[in-house]
Coordinates of C-alpha atoms in Angstrom, one line a residue:
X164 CA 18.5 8.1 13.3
X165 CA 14.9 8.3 14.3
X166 CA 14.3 11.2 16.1
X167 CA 10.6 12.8 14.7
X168 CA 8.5 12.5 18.0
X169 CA 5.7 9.7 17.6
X170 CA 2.1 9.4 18.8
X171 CA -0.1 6.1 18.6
X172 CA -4.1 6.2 18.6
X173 CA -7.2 3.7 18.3
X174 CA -9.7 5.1 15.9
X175 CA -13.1 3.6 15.6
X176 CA -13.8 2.5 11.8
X177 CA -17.4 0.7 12.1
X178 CA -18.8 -0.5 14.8
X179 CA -16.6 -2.6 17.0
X180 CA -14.1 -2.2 14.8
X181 CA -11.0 -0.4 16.0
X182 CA -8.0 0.8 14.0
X183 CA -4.4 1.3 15.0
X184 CA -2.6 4.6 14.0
X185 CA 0.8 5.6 14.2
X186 CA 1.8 9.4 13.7
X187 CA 5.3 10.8 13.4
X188 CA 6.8 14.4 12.5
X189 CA 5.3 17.8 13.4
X190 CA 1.8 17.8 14.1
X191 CA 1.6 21.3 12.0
X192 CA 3.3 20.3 9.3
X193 CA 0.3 19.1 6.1
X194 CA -0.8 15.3 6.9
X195 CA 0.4 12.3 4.8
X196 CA -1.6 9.2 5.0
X197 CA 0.7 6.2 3.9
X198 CA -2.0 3.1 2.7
X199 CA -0.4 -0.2 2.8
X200 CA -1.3 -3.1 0.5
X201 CA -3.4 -6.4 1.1
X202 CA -2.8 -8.3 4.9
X203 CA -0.1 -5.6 5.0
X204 CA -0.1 -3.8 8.5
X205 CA 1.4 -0.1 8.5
X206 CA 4.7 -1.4 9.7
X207 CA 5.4 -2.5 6.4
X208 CA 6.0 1.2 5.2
X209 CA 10.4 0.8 6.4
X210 CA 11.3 3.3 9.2
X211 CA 13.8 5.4 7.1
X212 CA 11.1 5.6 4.4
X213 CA 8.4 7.2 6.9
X214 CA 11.8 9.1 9.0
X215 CA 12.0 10.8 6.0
X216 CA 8.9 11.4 4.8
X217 CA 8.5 12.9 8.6
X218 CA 11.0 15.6 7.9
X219 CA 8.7 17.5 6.2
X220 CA 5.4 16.1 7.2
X221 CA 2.8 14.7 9.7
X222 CA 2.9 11.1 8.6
X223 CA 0.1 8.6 9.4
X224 CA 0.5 4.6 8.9
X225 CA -2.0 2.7 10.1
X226 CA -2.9 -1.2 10.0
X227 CA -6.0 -2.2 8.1
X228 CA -8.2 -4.5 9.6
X229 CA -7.7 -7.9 10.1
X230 CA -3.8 -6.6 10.2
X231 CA -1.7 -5.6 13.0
X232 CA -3.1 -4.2 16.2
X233 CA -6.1 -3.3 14.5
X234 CA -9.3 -5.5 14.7
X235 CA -9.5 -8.5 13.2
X236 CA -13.6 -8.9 12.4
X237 CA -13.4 -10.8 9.1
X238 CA -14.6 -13.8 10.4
X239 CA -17.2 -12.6 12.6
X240 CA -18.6 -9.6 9.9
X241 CA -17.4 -10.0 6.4
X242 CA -16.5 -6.8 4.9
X243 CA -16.2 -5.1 1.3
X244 CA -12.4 -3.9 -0.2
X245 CA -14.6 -0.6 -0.6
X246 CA -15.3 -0.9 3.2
X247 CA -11.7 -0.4 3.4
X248 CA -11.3 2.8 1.5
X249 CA -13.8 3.9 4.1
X250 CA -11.8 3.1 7.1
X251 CA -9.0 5.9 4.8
X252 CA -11.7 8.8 5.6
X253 CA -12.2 6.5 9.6
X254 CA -8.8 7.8 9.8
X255 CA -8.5 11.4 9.0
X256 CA -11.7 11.3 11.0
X257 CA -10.5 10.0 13.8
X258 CA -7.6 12.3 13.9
X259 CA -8.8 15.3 13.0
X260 CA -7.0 15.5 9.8
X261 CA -9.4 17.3 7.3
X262 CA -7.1 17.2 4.3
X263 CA -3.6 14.9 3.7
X264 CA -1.5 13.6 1.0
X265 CA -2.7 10.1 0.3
X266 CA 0.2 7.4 -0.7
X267 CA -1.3 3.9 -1.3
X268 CA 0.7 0.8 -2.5
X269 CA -0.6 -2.2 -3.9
X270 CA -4.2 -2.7 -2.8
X271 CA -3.4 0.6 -0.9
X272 CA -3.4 2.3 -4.4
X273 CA -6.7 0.9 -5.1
X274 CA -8.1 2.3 -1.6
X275 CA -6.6 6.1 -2.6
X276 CA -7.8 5.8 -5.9
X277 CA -11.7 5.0 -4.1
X278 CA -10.9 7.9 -2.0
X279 CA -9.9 10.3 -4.6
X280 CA -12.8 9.7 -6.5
X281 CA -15.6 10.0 -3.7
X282 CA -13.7 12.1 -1.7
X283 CA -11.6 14.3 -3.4
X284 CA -12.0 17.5 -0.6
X285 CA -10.1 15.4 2.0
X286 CA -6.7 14.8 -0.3
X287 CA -4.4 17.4 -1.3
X288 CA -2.3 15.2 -3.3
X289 CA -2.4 11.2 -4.2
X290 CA 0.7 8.7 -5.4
X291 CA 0.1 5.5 -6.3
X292 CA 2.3 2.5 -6.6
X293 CA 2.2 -0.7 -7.6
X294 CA -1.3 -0.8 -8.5
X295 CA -3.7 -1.0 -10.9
X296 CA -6.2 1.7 -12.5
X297 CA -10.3 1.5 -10.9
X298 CA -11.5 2.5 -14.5
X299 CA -12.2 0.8 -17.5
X300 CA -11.0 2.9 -20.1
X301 CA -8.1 0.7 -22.6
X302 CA -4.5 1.1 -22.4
X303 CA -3.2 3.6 -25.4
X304 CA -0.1 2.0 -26.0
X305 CA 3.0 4.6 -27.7
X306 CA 2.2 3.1 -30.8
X307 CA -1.4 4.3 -31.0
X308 CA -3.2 0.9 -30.4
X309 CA -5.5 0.4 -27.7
X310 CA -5.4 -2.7 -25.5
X311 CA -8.8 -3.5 -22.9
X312 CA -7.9 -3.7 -19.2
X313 CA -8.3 -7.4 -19.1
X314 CA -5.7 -7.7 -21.9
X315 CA -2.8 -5.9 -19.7
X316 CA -0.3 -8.0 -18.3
X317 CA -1.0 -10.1 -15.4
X318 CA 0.7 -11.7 -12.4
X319 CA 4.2 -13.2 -12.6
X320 CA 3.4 -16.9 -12.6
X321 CA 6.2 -17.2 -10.0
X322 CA 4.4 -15.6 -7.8
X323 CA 1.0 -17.1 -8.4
X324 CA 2.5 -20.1 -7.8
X325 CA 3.7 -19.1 -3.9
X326 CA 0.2 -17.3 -3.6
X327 CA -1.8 -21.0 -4.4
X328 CA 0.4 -22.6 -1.5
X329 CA -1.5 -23.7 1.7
X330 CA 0.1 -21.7 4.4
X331 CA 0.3 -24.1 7.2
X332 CA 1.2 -23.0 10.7
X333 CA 4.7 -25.0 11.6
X334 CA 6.1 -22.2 14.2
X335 CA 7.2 -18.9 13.8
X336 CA 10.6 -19.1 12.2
X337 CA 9.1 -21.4 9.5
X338 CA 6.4 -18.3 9.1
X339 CA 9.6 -16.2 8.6
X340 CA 10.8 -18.4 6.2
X341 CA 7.7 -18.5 4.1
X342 CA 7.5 -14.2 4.0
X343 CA 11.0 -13.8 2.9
X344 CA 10.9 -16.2 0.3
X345 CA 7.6 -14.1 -0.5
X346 CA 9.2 -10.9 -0.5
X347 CA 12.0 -12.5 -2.9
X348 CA 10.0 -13.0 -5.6
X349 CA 8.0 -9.7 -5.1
X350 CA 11.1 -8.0 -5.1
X351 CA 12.0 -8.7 -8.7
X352 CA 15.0 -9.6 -11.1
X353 CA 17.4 -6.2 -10.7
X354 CA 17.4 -5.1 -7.5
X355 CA 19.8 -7.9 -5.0
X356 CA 17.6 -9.1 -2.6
X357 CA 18.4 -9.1 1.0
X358 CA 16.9 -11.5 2.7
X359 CA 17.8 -10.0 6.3
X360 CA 16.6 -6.8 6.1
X361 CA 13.2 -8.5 5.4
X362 CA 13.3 -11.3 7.8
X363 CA 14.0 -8.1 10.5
X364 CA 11.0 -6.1 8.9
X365 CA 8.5 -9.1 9.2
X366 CA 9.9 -10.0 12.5
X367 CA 9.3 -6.8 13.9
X368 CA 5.6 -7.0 11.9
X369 CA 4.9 -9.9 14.2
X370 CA 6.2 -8.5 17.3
X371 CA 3.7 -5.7 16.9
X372 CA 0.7 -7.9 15.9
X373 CA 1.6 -10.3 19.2
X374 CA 0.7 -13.1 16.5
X375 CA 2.3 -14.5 13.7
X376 CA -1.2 -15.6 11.4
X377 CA -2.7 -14.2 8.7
X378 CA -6.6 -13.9 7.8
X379 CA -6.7 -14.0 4.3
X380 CA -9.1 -11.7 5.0
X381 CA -8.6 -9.4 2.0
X382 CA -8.1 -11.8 -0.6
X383 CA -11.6 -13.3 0.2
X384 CA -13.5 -10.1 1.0
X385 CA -16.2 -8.7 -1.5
X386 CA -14.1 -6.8 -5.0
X387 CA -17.3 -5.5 -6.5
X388 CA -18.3 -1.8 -6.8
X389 CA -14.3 -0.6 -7.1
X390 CA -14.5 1.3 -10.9
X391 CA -14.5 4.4 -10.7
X392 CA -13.8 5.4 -14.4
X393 CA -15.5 8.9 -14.6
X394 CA -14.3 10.6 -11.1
X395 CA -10.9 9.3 -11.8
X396 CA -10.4 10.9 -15.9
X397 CA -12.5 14.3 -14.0
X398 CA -10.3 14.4 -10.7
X399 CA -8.5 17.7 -10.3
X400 CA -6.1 16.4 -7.3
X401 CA -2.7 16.9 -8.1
X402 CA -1.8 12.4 -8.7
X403 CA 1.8 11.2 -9.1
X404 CA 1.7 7.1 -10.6
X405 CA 5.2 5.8 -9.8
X406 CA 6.6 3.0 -12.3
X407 CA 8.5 0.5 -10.6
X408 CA 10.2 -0.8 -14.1
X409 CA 10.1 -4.4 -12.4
X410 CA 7.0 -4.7 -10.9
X411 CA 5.6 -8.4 -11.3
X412 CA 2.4 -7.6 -10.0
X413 CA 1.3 -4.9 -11.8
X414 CA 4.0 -4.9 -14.3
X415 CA 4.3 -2.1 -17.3
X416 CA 2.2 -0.9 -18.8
X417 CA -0.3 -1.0 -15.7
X418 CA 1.2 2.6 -14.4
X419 CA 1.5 4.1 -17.5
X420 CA -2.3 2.9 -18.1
X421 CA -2.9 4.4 -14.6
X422 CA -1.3 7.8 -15.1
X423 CA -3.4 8.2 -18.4
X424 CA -7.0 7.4 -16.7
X425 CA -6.6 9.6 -14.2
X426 CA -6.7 13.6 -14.4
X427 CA -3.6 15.4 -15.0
X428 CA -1.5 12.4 -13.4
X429 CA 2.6 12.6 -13.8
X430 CA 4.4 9.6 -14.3
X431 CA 7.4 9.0 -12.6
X432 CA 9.5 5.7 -13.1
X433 CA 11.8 4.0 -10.4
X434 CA 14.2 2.5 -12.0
X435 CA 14.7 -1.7 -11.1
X436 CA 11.7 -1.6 -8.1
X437 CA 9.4 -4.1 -7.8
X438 CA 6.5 -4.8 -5.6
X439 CA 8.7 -4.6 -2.6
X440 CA 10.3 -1.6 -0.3
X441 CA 13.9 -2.8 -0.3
X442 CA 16.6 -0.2 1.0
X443 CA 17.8 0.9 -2.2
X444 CA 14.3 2.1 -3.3
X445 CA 13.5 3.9 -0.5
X446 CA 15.7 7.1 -1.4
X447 CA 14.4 7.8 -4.7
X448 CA 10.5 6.9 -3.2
X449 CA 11.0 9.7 -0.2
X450 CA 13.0 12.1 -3.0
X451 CA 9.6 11.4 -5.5
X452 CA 7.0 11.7 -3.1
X453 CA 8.4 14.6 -1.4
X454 CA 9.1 16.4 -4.6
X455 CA 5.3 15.7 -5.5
X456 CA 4.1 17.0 -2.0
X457 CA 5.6 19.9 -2.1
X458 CA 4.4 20.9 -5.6
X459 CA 0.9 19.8 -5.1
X460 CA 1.2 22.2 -2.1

């Protein structure tokens, strides 16, 4: 049952740009900033995943631009995916929050790793999922061998497929259609998919939006000026990379390439996750980010 008290706040990114913030647990208790993934808003992260995570801290979701209740500007003033890392730092600022725990999924990751690097006074901890590394250094496979970034594993081909579809607008439950059968590929081979429980999330996602659209906005804005090679393999912030073992985005050895560019990162795998939140991950997530948390505090 839900019961952690809940606050919701505008915080101003840029100018004329707005962002939406949700905060739930005690407002004493150390901040944890949960970073959603590309045209994801912050209701993606699954109420008994943030519930949790509330039990022991102040969590923060928010919706990135051009997502959710938060401004949608793309069209009027492109913007950078480094622009976005910036609106991370927007909201701390915004709320007063001089340090949190950072946990970024999918581009998400990408935004916590910018933030790590340029500003590694404001996180107390990072974990990272279902991304890949902002450095250039090659993969050291078990073996010894080294493989080049470019050379890792790329995209299941399934899913590249459903990302070159048109998305055409033929009413909402059509829309609902077209995410869950999304969501079925991203959730991989092992784990049963239910497609319910994700037609209820993404309904729910459009309820708070008020519209049932999406921009695009991330997939077309600016990628340029991400690497971050040095800062990361320097950084001294305690960094947990979690191994979904069926990721089809980023799938092995991506993590295992990401825990060994940055610092001092652990590696933690989750056995039969992909790029999705389905119920039966999101016990051993709350169990591995919590136990990270409180050992990086």
């Amino acid at each position: 049952m839900d019961t952690a008290p809940r606050d919701t706040a505008y915080v101003e990114a840029a100018p004329g740009v707005r962002l939406w913030t949700e905060q739930r647990g005690d407002a004493g208790a150390p901040a944890l900033l949960l970073v959603m993934g590309a045209q994801a808003a912050g209701l993606g992260w699954p109420e008994p995943l943030v519930d949790a995570l509330a039990e022991h801290h102040r969590v923060i979701r928010y919706d990135h631009r051009d997502t959710g209740r938060s401004t949608w500007s793309y069209e009027q003033a492109p913007y950078r995916i480094a622009d976005l890392a910036g609106d991370v730092v927007a909201v701390l600022d915004g709320l007063g929050v001089e340090r949190a725990h950072l946990v970024g999924m999918s581009l998400g990751g990408i935004l916590t790793q910018l933030v790590l690097a340029d500003h590694p006074e404001r996180v107390l901890s990072a974990t990272l999922l279902g991304t890949g590394a902002c450095s250039t250094t090659p993969y050291t496979a078990p073996d010894g061998t080294r493989a080049p970034v470019e050379e890792l594993p790329g995209v299941d081909p399934r899913i590249l497929e459903e990302w070159a579809r048109s998305v055409e607008d033929h009413g909402l439950e059509a829309e609902l259609d077209r995410r869950v059968r999304h969501w079925q590929l991203l959730n991989g081979d092992h784990i049963p998919f239910d497609p319910d429980w994700f037609r209820e999330l993404e309904r729910g996602i459009i309820e708070h939006t008020g519209r049932y659209d999406t921009s695009g906005a991330h997939a077309r804005a600016d990628q340029s000026g991400l690497v971050r090679t040095e800062a990361l393999a320097a950084t001294e912030v305690p960094t947990l990379v979690l191994a979904p073992t069926a990721e089809p985005v980023f799938p092995l050895p991506h993590p295992r390439h990401l825990a060994q560019v940055i610092g001092g990162a652990r590696l933690v795998e989750i056995p039969g996750m992909g790029h999705a939140l389905p119920p039966a991950v999101l016990g051993p997530l709350a169990d591995a980010i919590l136990g990270h948390t409180r050992t990086a505090s």
